[in-house]
């Protein structure tokens, strides 16, 4: 189909659907972001000498396309590759598409750290386009949620990268985990995922890796990638320890860390004494929507972290919700180095409680809404599973950017109740029509929906 005919078809689609042309942002739409991914893949040197049937860039783009289209497995993607490769090649910019076996063989030796620059490539237009500024939280900083999650576990399958867990009966379970990071804001449903850090058996050592070490590696790399961005690290109570806080300070990160009384007895006793001595700030704020609910706060400044690290002074913030309909009130406690005052403590609480977004809006979405994060696409003998995790997270990043910035994507997504049903329709039209761009596909979705509503 020529460009002229295609333009006429696009215009007729909009006219038939009574849809005005939606203006897309230059670098923040699907087709532009796919081109960014393709350009980044082409910069990675192929580890195979001589001429090859499938270039590394094509292979990486094929795997990215699989996650982008939410195909449930490599086998499903391979079947579609054989049925109708035209749109895959045209829209994702591939010359050839490898089989599932070839894809695994080609990607297994790829060092996943080579994919890290692509997260910056996708992040940069958000900064240039002033989109990131909308997500500033407090003190010109961005909330950065960190958490670990498992993505593979088996008593039979394993790779050299797998961690091992031995039960009392002697049974060994092999597993892999990752630390995820995302820029979030309590006022936004969307988040901006950053490059993950894999928890795996490190090369040259027999020691087990752990989440704490992975977080430390992630923060060092993150500061190298974004030396000037102000981040406020938001983590659970496992992170509220002196070595981690010293790492955060050294790297220039602010922090909000959960604390529990059972783990910080000395700190909570200090807070109780401060309350008794009248040195705590206590206030109650009415809920703006429900009269029966009140938000209660207690702030203690310059509190010692624990008995052994009294040189580390923090601001302690406690929050509970007074709601007569709840048998057990919601109650949370945090430590922070932010300047919390009665004027901003409610905003602080909303940001601190937004930590759940890394679990619900990120990990649960990846596992349960089409990305198949818990599915084993292949362990390989070197880095295969890690490469797949990075490519999956890149696809998720592209989707989140579209959801934040692309009005056409948002209009098409709004037509469907769930992400799963939306992506089912995307795949149906992707493999059922000859298309040149994702822009055409989204307009096709709008037209199809319009016809269903008017028929």
Tab-separated table of C-alpha atoms in Angstrom, residues 133-362:
chain	number	residue	atom	x	y	z
A	133	UNK	CA	8.503	17.386	36.089
A	134	UNK	CA	4.843	16.503	36.741
A	135	UNK	CA	5.998	13.641	38.973
A	136	UNK	CA	8.056	15.759	41.394
A	137	UNK	CA	7.027	14.707	44.901
A	138	UNK	CA	8.755	16.662	47.693
A	139	UNK	CA	11.800	18.937	47.851
A	140	UNK	CA	12.168	18.706	44.066
A	141	UNK	CA	12.730	14.962	44.379
A	142	UNK	CA	11.174	11.934	42.688
A	143	UNK	CA	9.810	8.986	44.639
A	144	UNK	CA	11.825	5.898	43.765
A	145	UNK	CA	10.211	2.659	44.903
A	146	UNK	CA	12.496	-0.352	45.329
A	147	UNK	CA	11.544	-3.944	46.088
A	148	UNK	CA	12.565	-7.490	45.311
A	149	UNK	CA	10.463	-10.250	43.783
A	150	UNK	CA	10.914	-13.813	42.588
A	151	UNK	CA	10.323	-14.712	38.950
A	152	UNK	CA	11.459	-18.341	38.724
A	153	UNK	CA	11.348	-21.335	41.072
A	154	UNK	CA	11.779	-25.055	40.398
A	155	UNK	CA	13.050	-28.200	42.086
A	156	UNK	CA	14.101	-29.684	38.734
A	157	UNK	CA	15.157	-26.941	36.323
A	158	UNK	CA	18.131	-24.730	37.049
A	159	UNK	CA	20.965	-22.757	35.511
A	160	UNK	CA	24.383	-21.681	36.812
A	161	UNK	CA	22.816	-18.339	37.810
A	162	UNK	CA	20.166	-19.883	40.064
A	163	UNK	CA	20.134	-19.398	43.813
A	164	UNK	CA	19.540	-22.485	45.931
A	165	UNK	CA	17.252	-23.019	48.896
A	166	UNK	CA	17.618	-26.226	50.885
A	167	UNK	CA	14.752	-27.491	53.030
A	168	UNK	CA	15.130	-29.453	56.274
A	169	UNK	CA	14.445	-32.641	54.344
A	170	UNK	CA	17.343	-31.884	52.026
A	171	UNK	CA	15.221	-30.920	49.015
A	172	UNK	CA	16.827	-28.190	46.902
A	173	UNK	CA	14.746	-25.502	45.229
A	174	UNK	CA	16.349	-23.391	42.518
A	175	UNK	CA	15.128	-19.836	42.115
A	176	UNK	CA	15.846	-16.437	40.598
A	177	UNK	CA	14.869	-13.018	41.889
A	178	UNK	CA	15.128	-9.426	40.772
A	179	UNK	CA	15.078	-6.016	42.395
A	180	UNK	CA	12.731	-3.661	40.587
A	181	UNK	CA	12.794	0.133	40.664
A	182	UNK	CA	10.147	2.590	39.515
A	183	UNK	CA	9.568	6.331	39.713
A	184	UNK	CA	6.073	6.812	41.150
A	185	UNK	CA	3.797	9.572	42.394
A	186	UNK	CA	0.700	9.219	44.618
A	187	UNK	CA	-1.281	11.296	42.134
A	188	UNK	CA	-0.426	9.116	39.113
A	189	UNK	CA	-1.502	5.584	38.375
A	190	UNK	CA	1.378	5.197	35.931
A	191	UNK	CA	4.979	4.671	36.973
A	192	UNK	CA	8.319	4.810	35.181
A	193	UNK	CA	10.173	1.498	35.605
A	194	UNK	CA	13.956	1.629	35.568
A	195	UNK	CA	16.552	-1.022	34.801
A	196	UNK	CA	16.157	-4.046	37.130
A	197	UNK	CA	18.959	-5.696	39.075
A	198	UNK	CA	19.025	-9.495	39.058
A	199	UNK	CA	19.648	-11.420	42.285
A	200	UNK	CA	21.717	-14.360	41.093
A	201	UNK	CA	24.799	-16.391	41.853
A	202	UNK	CA	27.580	-13.997	40.964
A	203	UNK	CA	30.341	-15.069	38.597
A	204	UNK	CA	33.479	-16.313	40.309
A	205	UNK	CA	31.818	-16.965	43.685
A	206	UNK	CA	29.845	-19.741	45.310
A	207	UNK	CA	28.148	-17.394	47.788
A	208	UNK	CA	24.441	-16.717	47.572
A	209	UNK	CA	23.467	-13.271	46.367
A	210	UNK	CA	20.852	-11.350	48.366
A	211	UNK	CA	18.414	-8.477	47.970
A	212	UNK	CA	20.539	-6.102	50.051
A	213	UNK	CA	23.587	-6.589	47.797
A	214	UNK	CA	21.442	-6.256	44.672
A	215	UNK	CA	19.932	-2.989	45.952
A	216	UNK	CA	23.411	-1.626	46.634
A	217	UNK	CA	24.522	-2.502	43.089
A	218	UNK	CA	21.353	-0.981	41.651
A	219	UNK	CA	21.779	2.316	43.499
A	220	UNK	CA	25.393	2.688	42.395
A	221	UNK	CA	24.434	2.095	38.753
A	222	UNK	CA	21.407	4.364	39.035
A	223	UNK	CA	23.516	7.222	40.314
A	224	UNK	CA	25.930	6.679	37.409
A	225	UNK	CA	23.018	6.762	34.939
A	226	UNK	CA	21.351	9.818	36.498
A	227	UNK	CA	24.025	11.760	38.421
A	228	UNK	CA	21.930	14.908	38.880
A	229	UNK	CA	18.390	13.632	39.457
A	230	UNK	CA	17.059	13.974	42.999
A	231	UNK	CA	15.611	10.646	44.119
A	232	UNK	CA	13.731	9.822	47.327
A	233	UNK	CA	14.169	6.095	47.892
A	234	UNK	CA	10.985	4.523	49.287
A	235	UNK	CA	11.440	1.052	50.811
A	236	UNK	CA	9.997	-1.318	53.401
A	237	UNK	CA	11.246	-1.959	56.920
A	238	UNK	CA	13.966	-4.392	55.790
A	239	UNK	CA	15.869	-1.370	54.466
A	240	UNK	CA	15.827	0.678	57.692
A	241	UNK	CA	19.310	-0.280	58.845
A	242	UNK	CA	22.472	1.760	59.387
A	243	UNK	CA	24.640	0.344	56.535
A	244	UNK	CA	21.899	0.994	53.983
A	245	UNK	CA	21.229	4.520	55.221
A	246	UNK	CA	24.948	5.285	55.016
A	247	UNK	CA	24.965	3.965	51.430
A	248	UNK	CA	22.013	6.223	50.563
A	249	UNK	CA	23.729	9.255	52.061
A	250	UNK	CA	27.002	8.523	50.274
A	251	UNK	CA	25.233	8.238	46.909
A	252	UNK	CA	23.133	11.362	47.437
A	253	UNK	CA	19.706	9.728	47.832
A	254	UNK	CA	17.022	10.951	50.231
A	255	UNK	CA	14.876	8.268	51.815
A	256	UNK	CA	11.554	7.137	53.279
A	257	UNK	CA	11.931	3.774	55.017
A	258	UNK	CA	9.276	1.781	56.851
A	259	UNK	CA	9.967	0.797	60.466
A	260	UNK	CA	8.329	-1.782	62.738
A	261	UNK	CA	8.317	-1.755	66.522
A	262	UNK	CA	9.505	-5.337	66.753
A	263	UNK	CA	12.624	-4.507	64.726
A	264	UNK	CA	13.340	-1.069	66.235
A	265	UNK	CA	12.562	-1.353	69.931
A	266	UNK	CA	15.056	1.354	70.966
A	267	UNK	CA	13.663	3.837	68.418
A	268	UNK	CA	10.040	3.274	69.457
A	269	UNK	CA	10.933	3.610	73.149
A	270	UNK	CA	12.637	6.912	72.335
A	271	UNK	CA	9.502	8.073	70.481
A	272	UNK	CA	7.240	7.074	73.402
A	273	UNK	CA	9.439	9.069	75.755
A	274	UNK	CA	9.385	12.073	73.409
A	275	UNK	CA	5.575	11.925	73.375
A	276	UNK	CA	5.473	11.726	77.169
A	277	UNK	CA	7.860	14.710	77.446
A	278	UNK	CA	5.771	16.766	75.041
A	279	UNK	CA	8.512	16.823	72.393
A	280	UNK	CA	6.463	15.174	69.644
A	281	UNK	CA	4.309	16.986	67.107
A	282	UNK	CA	0.811	15.483	67.137
A	283	UNK	CA	-2.056	16.492	64.886
A	284	UNK	CA	-5.371	15.261	63.522
A	285	UNK	CA	-6.550	16.183	60.018
A	286	UNK	CA	-10.143	15.635	58.848
A	287	UNK	CA	-10.659	13.725	55.633
A	288	UNK	CA	-11.705	16.007	52.771
A	289	UNK	CA	-14.301	13.542	51.438
A	290	UNK	CA	-15.569	11.461	54.364
A	291	UNK	CA	-16.486	13.286	57.562
A	292	UNK	CA	-16.264	10.185	59.760
A	293	UNK	CA	-12.570	9.624	58.902
A	294	UNK	CA	-9.659	11.456	60.517
A	295	UNK	CA	-5.953	11.232	59.728
A	296	UNK	CA	-3.742	11.161	62.808
A	297	UNK	CA	-0.023	11.930	62.814
A	298	UNK	CA	2.869	11.913	65.246
A	299	UNK	CA	6.241	13.412	64.291
A	300	UNK	CA	9.460	13.154	66.310
A	301	UNK	CA	12.532	14.955	65.025
A	302	UNK	CA	16.193	14.028	65.495
A	303	UNK	CA	15.453	10.512	66.746
A	304	UNK	CA	18.309	7.947	66.951
A	305	UNK	CA	18.015	5.021	64.548
A	306	UNK	CA	18.956	2.449	67.181
A	307	UNK	CA	21.099	1.987	70.278
A	308	UNK	CA	24.213	1.021	68.331
A	309	UNK	CA	23.910	3.813	65.741
A	310	UNK	CA	22.820	6.870	67.692
A	311	UNK	CA	24.884	9.059	65.365
A	312	UNK	CA	22.278	8.399	62.646
A	313	UNK	CA	19.444	10.796	63.446
A	314	UNK	CA	16.164	10.563	61.586
A	315	UNK	CA	12.695	12.079	61.528
A	316	UNK	CA	10.128	9.579	62.778
A	317	UNK	CA	6.603	9.792	61.345
A	318	UNK	CA	3.687	7.701	62.580
A	319	UNK	CA	0.280	7.680	60.902
A	320	UNK	CA	-3.007	6.014	61.697
A	321	UNK	CA	-6.495	6.378	60.334
A	322	UNK	CA	-9.353	6.956	62.734
A	323	UNK	CA	-12.278	5.258	61.018
A	324	UNK	CA	-15.210	3.927	63.091
A	325	UNK	CA	-16.003	1.401	60.349
A	326	UNK	CA	-12.657	-0.328	60.777
A	327	UNK	CA	-12.203	-2.784	63.634
A	328	UNK	CA	-8.435	-2.412	63.410
A	329	UNK	CA	-7.113	1.003	62.343
A	330	UNK	CA	-4.557	1.362	59.577
A	331	UNK	CA	-1.220	2.207	61.176
A	332	UNK	CA	2.156	2.956	59.574
A	333	UNK	CA	5.539	4.222	60.755
A	334	UNK	CA	8.467	5.578	58.760
A	335	UNK	CA	11.847	7.193	59.182
A	336	UNK	CA	13.045	9.843	56.751
A	337	UNK	CA	15.570	12.605	56.158
A	338	UNK	CA	12.980	14.836	54.450
A	339	UNK	CA	11.753	18.027	56.122
A	340	UNK	CA	8.351	16.858	57.356
A	341	UNK	CA	6.098	19.533	58.868
A	342	UNK	CA	2.416	19.762	59.859
A	343	UNK	CA	1.860	21.518	56.519
A	344	UNK	CA	3.210	18.705	54.338
A	345	UNK	CA	2.826	15.593	56.523
A	346	UNK	CA	-0.355	14.501	54.712
A	347	UNK	CA	1.435	14.730	51.361
A	348	UNK	CA	4.383	12.845	52.883
A	349	UNK	CA	2.052	10.071	54.083
A	350	UNK	CA	0.481	9.654	50.647
A	351	UNK	CA	3.911	9.301	49.065
A	352	UNK	CA	5.162	6.895	51.732
A	353	UNK	CA	2.075	4.719	51.326
A	354	UNK	CA	2.562	4.735	47.545
A	355	UNK	CA	5.284	2.148	48.137
A	356	UNK	CA	2.659	-0.508	47.343
A	357	UNK	CA	2.805	0.626	43.709
A	358	UNK	CA	6.024	-1.314	43.148
A	359	UNK	CA	4.223	-4.523	44.179
A	360	UNK	CA	0.693	-3.976	42.846
A	361	UNK	CA	1.179	-1.687	39.854
A	362	UNK	CA	4.509	-3.174	38.748
